[in-house]
Short mmCIF file of N, CA, C and O in Angstrom, two decimals:
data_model
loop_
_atom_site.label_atom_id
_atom_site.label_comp_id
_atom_site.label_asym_id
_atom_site.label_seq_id
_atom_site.Cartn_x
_atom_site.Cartn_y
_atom_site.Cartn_z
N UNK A 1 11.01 -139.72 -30.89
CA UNK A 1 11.85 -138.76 -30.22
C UNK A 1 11.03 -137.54 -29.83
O UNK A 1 10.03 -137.42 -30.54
N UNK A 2 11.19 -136.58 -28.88
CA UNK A 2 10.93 -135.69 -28.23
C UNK A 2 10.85 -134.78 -29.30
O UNK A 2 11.78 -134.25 -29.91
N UNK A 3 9.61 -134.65 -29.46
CA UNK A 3 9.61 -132.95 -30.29
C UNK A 3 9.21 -131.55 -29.34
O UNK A 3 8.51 -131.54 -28.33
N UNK A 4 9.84 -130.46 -29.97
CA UNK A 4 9.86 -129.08 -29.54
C UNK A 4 9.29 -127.83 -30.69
O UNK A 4 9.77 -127.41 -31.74
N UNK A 5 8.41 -127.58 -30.14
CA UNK A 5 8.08 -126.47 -31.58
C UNK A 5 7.77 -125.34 -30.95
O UNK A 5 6.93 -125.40 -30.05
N UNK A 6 8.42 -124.02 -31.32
CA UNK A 6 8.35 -122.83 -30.45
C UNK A 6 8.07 -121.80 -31.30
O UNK A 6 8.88 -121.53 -32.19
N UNK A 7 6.83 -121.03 -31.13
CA UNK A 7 6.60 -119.91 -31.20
C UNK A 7 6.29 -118.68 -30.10
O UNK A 7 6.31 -118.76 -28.87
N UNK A 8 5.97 -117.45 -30.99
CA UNK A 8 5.76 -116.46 -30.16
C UNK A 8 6.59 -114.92 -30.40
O UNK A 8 6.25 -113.77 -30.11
N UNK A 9 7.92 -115.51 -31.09
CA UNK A 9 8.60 -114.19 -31.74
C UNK A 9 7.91 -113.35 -32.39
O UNK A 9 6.69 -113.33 -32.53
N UNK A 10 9.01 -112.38 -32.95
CA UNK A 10 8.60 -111.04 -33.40
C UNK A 10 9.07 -109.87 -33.10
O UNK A 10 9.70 -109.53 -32.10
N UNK A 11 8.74 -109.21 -34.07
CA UNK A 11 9.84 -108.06 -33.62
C UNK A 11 8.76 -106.35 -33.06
O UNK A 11 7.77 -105.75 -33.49
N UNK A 12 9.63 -106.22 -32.04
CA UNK A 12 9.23 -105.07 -30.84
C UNK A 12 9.86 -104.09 -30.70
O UNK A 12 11.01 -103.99 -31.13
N UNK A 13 9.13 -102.99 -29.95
CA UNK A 13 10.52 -101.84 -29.82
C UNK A 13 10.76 -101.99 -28.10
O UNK A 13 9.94 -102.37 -27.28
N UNK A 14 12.02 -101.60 -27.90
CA UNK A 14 12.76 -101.87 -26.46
C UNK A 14 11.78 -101.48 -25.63
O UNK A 14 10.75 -100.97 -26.08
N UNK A 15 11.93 -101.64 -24.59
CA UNK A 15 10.40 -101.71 -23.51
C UNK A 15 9.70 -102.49 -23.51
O UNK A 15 9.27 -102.96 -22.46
N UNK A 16 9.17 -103.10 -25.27
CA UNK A 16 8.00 -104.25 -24.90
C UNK A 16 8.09 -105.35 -24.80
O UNK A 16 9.17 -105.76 -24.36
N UNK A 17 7.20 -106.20 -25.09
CA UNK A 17 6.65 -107.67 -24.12
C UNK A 17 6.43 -108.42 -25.37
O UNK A 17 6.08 -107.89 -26.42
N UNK A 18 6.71 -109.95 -25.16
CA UNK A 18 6.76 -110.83 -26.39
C UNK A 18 6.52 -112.07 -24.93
O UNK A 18 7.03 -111.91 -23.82
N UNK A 19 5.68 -113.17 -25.31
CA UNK A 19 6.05 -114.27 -25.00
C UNK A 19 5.99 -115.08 -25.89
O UNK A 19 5.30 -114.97 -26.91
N UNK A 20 6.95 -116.29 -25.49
CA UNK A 20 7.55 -117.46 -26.38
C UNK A 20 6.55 -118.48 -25.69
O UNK A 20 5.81 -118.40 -24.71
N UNK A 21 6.83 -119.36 -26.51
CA UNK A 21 5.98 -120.62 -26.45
C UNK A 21 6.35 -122.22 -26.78
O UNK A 21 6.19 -122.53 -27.96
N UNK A 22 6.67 -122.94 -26.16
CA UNK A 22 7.14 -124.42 -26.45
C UNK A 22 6.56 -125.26 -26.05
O UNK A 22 6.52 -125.64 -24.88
N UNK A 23 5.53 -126.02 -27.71
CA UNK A 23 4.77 -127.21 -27.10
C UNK A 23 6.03 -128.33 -27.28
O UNK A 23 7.09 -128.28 -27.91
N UNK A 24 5.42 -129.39 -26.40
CA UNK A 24 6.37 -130.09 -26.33
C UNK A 24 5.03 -131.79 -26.84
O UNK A 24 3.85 -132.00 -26.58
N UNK A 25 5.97 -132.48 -27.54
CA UNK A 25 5.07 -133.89 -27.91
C UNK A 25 5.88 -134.97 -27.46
O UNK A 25 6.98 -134.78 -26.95
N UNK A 26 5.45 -135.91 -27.60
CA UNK A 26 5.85 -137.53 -27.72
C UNK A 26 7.33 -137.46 -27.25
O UNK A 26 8.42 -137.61 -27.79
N UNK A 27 6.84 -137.14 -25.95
CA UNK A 27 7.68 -137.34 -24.47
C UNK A 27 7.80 -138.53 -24.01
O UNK A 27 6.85 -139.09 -24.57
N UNK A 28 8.37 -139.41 -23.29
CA UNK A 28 8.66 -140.84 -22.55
C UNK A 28 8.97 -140.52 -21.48
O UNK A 28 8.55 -141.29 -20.62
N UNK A 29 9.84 -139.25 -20.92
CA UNK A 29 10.17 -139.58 -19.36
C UNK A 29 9.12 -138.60 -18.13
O UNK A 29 8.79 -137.62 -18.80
N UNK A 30 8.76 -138.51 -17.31
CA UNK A 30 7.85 -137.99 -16.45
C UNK A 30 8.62 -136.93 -16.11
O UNK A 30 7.78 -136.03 -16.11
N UNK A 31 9.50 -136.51 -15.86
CA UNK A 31 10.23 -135.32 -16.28
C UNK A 31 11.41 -135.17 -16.54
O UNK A 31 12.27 -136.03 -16.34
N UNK A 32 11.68 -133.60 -17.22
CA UNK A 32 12.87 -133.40 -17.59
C UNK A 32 13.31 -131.79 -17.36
O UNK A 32 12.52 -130.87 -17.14
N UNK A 33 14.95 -131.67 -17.48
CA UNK A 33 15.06 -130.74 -18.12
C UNK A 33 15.20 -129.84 -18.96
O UNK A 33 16.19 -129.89 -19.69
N UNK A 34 14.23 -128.72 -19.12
CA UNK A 34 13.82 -127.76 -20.15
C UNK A 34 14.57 -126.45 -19.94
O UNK A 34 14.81 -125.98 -18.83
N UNK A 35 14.87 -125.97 -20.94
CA UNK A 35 15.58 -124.42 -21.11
C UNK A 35 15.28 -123.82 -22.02
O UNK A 35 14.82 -124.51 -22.93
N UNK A 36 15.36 -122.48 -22.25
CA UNK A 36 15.06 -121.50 -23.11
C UNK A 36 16.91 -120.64 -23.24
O UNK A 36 17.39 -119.93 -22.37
N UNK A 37 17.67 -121.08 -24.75
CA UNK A 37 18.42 -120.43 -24.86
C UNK A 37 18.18 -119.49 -26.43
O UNK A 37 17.35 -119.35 -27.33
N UNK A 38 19.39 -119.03 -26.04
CA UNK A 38 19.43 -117.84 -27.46
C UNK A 38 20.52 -117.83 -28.45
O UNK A 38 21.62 -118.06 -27.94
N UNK A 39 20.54 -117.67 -29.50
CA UNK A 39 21.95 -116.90 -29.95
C UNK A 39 21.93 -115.84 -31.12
O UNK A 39 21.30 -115.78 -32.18
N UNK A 40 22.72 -115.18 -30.63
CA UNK A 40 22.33 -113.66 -31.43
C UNK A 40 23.51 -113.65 -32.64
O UNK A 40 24.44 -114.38 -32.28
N UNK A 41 23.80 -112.97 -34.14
CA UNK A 41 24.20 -113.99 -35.07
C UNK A 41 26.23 -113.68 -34.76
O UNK A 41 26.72 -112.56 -34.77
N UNK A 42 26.73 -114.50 -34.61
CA UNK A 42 27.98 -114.29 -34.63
C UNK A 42 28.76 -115.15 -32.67
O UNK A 42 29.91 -115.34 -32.28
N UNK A 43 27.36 -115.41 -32.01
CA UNK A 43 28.06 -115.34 -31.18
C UNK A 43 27.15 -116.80 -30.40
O UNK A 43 26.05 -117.20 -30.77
N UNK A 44 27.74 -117.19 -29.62
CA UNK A 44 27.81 -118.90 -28.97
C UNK A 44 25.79 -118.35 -28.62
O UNK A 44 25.13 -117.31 -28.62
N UNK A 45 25.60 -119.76 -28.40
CA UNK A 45 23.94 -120.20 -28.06
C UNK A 45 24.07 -120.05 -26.66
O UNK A 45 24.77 -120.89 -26.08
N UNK A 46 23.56 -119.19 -26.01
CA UNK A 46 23.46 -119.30 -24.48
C UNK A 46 22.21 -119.72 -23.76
O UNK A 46 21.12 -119.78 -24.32
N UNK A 47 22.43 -120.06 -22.32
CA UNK A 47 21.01 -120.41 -21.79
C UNK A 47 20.43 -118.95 -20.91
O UNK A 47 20.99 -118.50 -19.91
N UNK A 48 19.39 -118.45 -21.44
CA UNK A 48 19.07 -117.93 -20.55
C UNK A 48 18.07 -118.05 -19.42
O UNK A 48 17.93 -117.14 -18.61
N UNK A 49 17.33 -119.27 -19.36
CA UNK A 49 16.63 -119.77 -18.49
C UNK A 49 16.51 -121.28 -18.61
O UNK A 49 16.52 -121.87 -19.70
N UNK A 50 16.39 -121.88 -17.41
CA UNK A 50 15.96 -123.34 -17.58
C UNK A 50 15.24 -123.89 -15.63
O UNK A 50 15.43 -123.55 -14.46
N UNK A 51 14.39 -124.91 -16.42
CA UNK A 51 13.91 -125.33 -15.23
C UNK A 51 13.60 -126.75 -15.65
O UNK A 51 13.47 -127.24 -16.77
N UNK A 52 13.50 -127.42 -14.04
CA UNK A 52 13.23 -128.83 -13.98
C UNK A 52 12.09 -128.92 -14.09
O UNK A 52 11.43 -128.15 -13.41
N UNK A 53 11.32 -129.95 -15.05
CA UNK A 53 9.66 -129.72 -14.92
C UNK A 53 8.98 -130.83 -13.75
O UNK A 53 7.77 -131.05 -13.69
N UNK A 54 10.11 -131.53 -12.75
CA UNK A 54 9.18 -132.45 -11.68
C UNK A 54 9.50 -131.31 -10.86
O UNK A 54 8.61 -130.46 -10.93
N UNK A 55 10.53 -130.99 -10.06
CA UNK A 55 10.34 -130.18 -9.27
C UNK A 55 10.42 -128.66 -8.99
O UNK A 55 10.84 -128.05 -8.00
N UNK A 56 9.69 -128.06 -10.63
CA UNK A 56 9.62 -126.82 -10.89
C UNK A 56 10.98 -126.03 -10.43
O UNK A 56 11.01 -124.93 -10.99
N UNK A 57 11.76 -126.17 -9.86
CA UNK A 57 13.34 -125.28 -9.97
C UNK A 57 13.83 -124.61 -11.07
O UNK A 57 14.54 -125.13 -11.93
N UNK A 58 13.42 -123.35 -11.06
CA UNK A 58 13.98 -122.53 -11.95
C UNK A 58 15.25 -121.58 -12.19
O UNK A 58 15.36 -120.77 -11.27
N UNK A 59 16.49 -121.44 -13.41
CA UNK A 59 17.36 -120.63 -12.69
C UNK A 59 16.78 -119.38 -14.10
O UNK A 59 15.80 -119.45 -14.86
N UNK A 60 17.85 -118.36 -13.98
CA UNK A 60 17.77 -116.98 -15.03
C UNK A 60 19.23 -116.67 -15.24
O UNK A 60 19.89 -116.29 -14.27
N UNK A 61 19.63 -116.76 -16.10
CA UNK A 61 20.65 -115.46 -16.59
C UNK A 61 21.02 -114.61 -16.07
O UNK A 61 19.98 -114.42 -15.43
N UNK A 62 21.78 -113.70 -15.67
CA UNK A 62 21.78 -112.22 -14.87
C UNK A 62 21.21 -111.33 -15.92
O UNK A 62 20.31 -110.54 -15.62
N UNK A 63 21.72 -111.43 -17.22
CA UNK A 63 21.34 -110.44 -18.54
C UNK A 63 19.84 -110.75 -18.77
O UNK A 63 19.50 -110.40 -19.90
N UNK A 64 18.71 -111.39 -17.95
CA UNK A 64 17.54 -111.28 -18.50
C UNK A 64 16.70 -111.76 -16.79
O UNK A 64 15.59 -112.25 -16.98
N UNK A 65 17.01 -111.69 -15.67
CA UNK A 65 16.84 -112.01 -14.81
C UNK A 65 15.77 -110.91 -14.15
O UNK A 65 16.40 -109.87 -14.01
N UNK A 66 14.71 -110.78 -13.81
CA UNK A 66 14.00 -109.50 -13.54
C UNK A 66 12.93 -109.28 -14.53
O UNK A 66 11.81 -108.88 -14.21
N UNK A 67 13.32 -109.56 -15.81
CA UNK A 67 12.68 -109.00 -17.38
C UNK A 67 12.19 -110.26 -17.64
O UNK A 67 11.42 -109.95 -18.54
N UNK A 68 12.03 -111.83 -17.48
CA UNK A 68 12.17 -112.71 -17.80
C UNK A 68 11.53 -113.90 -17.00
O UNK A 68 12.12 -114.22 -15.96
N UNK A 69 10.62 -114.45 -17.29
CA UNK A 69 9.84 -115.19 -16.33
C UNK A 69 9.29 -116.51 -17.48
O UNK A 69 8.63 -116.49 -18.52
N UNK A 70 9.89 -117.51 -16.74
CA UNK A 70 9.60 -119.15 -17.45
C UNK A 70 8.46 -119.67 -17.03
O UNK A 70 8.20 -119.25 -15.90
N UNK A 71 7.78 -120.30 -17.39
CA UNK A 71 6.43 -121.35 -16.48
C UNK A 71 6.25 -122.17 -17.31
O UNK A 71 6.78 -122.15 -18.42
N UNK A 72 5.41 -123.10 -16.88
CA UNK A 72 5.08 -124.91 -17.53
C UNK A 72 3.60 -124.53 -17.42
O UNK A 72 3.23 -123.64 -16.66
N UNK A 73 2.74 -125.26 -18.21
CA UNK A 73 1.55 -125.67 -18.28
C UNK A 73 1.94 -127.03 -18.78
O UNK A 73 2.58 -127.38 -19.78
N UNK A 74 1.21 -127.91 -17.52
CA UNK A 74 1.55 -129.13 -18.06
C UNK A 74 0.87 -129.71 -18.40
O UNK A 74 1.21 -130.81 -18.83
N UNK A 75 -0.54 -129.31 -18.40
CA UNK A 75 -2.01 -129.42 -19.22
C UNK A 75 -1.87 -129.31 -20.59
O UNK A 75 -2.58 -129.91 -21.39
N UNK A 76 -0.97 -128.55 -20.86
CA UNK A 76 -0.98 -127.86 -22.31
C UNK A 76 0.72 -128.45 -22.64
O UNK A 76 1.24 -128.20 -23.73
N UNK A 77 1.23 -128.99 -21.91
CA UNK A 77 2.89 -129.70 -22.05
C UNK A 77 3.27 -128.27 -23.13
O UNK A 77 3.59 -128.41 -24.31
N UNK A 78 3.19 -127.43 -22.68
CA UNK A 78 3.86 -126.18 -22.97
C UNK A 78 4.98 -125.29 -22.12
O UNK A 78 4.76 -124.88 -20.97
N UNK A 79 5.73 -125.14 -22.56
CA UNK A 79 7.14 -124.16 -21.65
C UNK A 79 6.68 -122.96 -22.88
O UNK A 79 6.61 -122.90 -24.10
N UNK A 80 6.37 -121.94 -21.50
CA UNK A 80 6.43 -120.30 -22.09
C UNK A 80 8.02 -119.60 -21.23
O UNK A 80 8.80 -120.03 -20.39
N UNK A 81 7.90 -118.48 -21.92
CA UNK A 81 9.20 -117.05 -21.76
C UNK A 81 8.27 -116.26 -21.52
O UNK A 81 7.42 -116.38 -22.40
N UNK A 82 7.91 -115.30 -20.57
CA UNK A 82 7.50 -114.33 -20.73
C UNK A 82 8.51 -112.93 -20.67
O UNK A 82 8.97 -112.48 -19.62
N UNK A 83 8.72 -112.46 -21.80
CA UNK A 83 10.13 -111.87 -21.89
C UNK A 83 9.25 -110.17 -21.84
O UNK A 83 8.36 -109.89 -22.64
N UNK A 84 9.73 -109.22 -20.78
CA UNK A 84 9.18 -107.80 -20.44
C UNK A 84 10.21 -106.97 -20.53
O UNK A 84 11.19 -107.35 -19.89
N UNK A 85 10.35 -105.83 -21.18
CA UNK A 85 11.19 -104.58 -20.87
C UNK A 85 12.11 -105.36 -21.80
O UNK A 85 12.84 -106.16 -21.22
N UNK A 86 12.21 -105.29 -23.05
CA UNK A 86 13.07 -105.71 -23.97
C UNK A 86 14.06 -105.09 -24.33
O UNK A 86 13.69 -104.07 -24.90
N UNK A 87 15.07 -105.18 -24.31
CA UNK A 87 16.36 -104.70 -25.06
C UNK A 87 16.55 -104.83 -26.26
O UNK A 87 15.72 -105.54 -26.83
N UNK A 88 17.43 -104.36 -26.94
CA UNK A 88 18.07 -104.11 -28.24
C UNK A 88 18.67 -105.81 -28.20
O UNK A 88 18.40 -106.77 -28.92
N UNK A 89 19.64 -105.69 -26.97
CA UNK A 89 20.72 -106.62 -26.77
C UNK A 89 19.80 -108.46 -26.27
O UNK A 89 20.32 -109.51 -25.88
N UNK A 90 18.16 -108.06 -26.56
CA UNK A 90 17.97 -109.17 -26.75
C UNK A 90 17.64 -110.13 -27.79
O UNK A 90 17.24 -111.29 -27.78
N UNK A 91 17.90 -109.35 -28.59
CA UNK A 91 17.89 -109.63 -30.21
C UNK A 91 18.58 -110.98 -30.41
O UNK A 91 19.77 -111.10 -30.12
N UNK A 92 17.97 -111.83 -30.81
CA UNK A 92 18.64 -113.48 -31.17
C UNK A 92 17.29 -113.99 -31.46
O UNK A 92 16.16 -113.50 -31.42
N UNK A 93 17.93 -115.41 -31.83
CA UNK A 93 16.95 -116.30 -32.20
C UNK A 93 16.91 -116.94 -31.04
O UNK A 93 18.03 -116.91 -30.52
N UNK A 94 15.87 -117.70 -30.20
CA UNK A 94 15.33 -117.98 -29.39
C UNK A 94 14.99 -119.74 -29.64
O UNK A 94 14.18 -120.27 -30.40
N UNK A 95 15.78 -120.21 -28.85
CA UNK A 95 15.09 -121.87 -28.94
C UNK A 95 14.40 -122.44 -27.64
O UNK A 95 14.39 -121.91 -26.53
N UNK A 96 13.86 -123.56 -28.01
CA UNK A 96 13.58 -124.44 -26.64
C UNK A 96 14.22 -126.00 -26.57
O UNK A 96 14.08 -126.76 -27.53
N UNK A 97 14.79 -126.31 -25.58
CA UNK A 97 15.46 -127.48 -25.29
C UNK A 97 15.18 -128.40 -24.34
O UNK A 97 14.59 -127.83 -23.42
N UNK A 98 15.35 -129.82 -24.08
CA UNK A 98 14.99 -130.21 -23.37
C UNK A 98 15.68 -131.41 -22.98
O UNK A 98 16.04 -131.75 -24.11
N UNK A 99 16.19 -132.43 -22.13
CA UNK A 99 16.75 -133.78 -21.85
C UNK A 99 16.52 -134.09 -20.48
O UNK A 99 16.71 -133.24 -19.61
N UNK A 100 16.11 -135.31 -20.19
CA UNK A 100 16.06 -136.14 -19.43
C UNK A 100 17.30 -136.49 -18.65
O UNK A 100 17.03 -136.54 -17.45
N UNK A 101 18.53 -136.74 -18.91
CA UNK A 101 19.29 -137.64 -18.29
C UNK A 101 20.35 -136.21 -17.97
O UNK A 101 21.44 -136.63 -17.58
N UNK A 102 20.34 -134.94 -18.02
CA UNK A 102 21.27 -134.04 -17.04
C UNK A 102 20.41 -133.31 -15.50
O UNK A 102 19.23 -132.99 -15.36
N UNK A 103 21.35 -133.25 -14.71
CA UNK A 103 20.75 -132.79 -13.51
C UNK A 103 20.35 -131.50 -13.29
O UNK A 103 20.32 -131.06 -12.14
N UNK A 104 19.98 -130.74 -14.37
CA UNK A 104 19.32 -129.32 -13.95
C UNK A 104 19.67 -128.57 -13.03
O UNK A 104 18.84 -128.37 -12.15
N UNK A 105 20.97 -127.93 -12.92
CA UNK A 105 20.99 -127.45 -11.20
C UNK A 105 21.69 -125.92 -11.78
O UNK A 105 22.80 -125.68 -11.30
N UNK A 106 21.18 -124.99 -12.65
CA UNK A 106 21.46 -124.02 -12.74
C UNK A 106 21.45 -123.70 -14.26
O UNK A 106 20.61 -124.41 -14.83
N UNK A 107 22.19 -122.77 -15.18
CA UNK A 107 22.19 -122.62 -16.20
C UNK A 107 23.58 -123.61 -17.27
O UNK A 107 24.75 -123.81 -16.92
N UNK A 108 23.00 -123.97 -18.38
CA UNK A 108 24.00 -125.34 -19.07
C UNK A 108 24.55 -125.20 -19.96
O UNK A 108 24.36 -124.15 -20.56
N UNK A 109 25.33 -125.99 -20.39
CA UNK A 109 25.88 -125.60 -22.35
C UNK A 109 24.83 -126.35 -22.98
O UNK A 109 24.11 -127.30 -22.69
N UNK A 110 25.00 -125.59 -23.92
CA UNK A 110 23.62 -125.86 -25.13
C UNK A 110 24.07 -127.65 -25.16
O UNK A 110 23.25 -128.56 -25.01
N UNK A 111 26.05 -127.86 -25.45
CA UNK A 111 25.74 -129.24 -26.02
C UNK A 111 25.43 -130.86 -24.93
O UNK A 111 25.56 -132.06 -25.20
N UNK A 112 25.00 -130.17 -23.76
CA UNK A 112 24.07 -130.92 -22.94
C UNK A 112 22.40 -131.52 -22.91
O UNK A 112 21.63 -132.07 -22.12
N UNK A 113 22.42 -131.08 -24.20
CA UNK A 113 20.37 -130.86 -24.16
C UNK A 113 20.80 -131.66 -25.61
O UNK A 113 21.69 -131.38 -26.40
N UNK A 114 19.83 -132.73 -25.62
CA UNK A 114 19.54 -134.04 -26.90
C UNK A 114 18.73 -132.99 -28.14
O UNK A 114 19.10 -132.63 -29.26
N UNK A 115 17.36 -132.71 -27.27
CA UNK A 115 16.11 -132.19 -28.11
C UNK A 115 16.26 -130.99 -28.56
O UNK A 115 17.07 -130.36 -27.88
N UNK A 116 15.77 -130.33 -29.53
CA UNK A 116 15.66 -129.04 -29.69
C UNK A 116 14.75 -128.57 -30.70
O UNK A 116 14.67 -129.22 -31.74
N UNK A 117 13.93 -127.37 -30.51
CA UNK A 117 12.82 -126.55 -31.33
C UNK A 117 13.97 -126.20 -32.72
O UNK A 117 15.18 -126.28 -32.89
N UNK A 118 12.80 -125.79 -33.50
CA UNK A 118 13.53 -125.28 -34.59
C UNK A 118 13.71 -123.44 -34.39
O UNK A 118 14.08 -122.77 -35.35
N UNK A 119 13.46 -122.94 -33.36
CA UNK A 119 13.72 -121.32 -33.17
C UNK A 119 12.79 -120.64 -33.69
O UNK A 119 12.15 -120.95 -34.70
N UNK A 120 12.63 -119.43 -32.87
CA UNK A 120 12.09 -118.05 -32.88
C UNK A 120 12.66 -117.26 -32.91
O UNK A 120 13.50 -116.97 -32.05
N UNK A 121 12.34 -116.44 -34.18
CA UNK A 121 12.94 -115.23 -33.65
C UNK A 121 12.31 -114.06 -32.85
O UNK A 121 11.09 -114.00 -32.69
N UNK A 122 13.31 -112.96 -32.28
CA UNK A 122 13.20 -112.26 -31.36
C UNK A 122 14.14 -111.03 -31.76
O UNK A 122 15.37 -111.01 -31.66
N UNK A 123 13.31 -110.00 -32.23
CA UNK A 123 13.90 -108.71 -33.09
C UNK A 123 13.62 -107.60 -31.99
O UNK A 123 12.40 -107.54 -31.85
N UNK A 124 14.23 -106.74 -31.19
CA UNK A 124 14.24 -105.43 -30.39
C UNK A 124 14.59 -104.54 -31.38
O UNK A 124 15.52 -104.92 -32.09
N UNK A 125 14.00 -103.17 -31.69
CA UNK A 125 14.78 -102.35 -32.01
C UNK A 125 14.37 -101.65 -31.35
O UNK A 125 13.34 -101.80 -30.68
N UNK A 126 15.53 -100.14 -31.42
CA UNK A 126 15.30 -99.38 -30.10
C UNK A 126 14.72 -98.37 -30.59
O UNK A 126 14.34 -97.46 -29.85
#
């Protein structure tokens, strides 16, 4: 099965810069879709980014859209976050996800995605 292991958390003060990191292993399909969601404690897992990794299509969140930039190295079968200008309100734990068999065409519910990292966290204080 598809493994996900994500680092890169840590905790920052509002303004700064953290990127996340998701290697990805013992893959079978030539591509899929990958996302980066969150959930902060009390409240649903959201997506805040996801992209198709054949034909690079990426969407964003509105709440992290601007601040927030996804990319693939597929040399390195790694999905990064490059998360800038941090908020308080981005405080959650941070996963990476991934499945083959949904059509990627914007942002998803978490219970659409098979695979999943075991999380990062991601601490803002202001």
């Amino acid at each position: 099965q598809m493994q996900l292991v994500e680092s890169g958390g840590g905790s920052v003060q509002a303004g700064g810069s953290l990127r996340l990191s998701c290697v990805v292993s013992r893959y079978t399909h030539s591509s899929y879709c990958m996302a980066w969601f969150r959930q902060a404690p009390g409240q649903e897992r959201e997506d805040v980014a996801t992209i198709h990794t054949g034909s690079g299509r990426s969407y964003y969140s509105d709440s992290v859209k601007g601040r927030f930039t996804m990319s693939l190295d597929d040399a390195a079968n790694t999905l990064y976050l490059e998360m800038n200008n941090l908020r308080p309100e981005d405080t959650a734990m941070y996963y990476c996800a991934a499945d083959h068999t949904i059509s990627c065409r914007g942002l998803m519910p978490s219970a659409w995605f098979g695979s999943w990292g075991q999380g990062t966290q991601v601490t803002v204080s202001s």
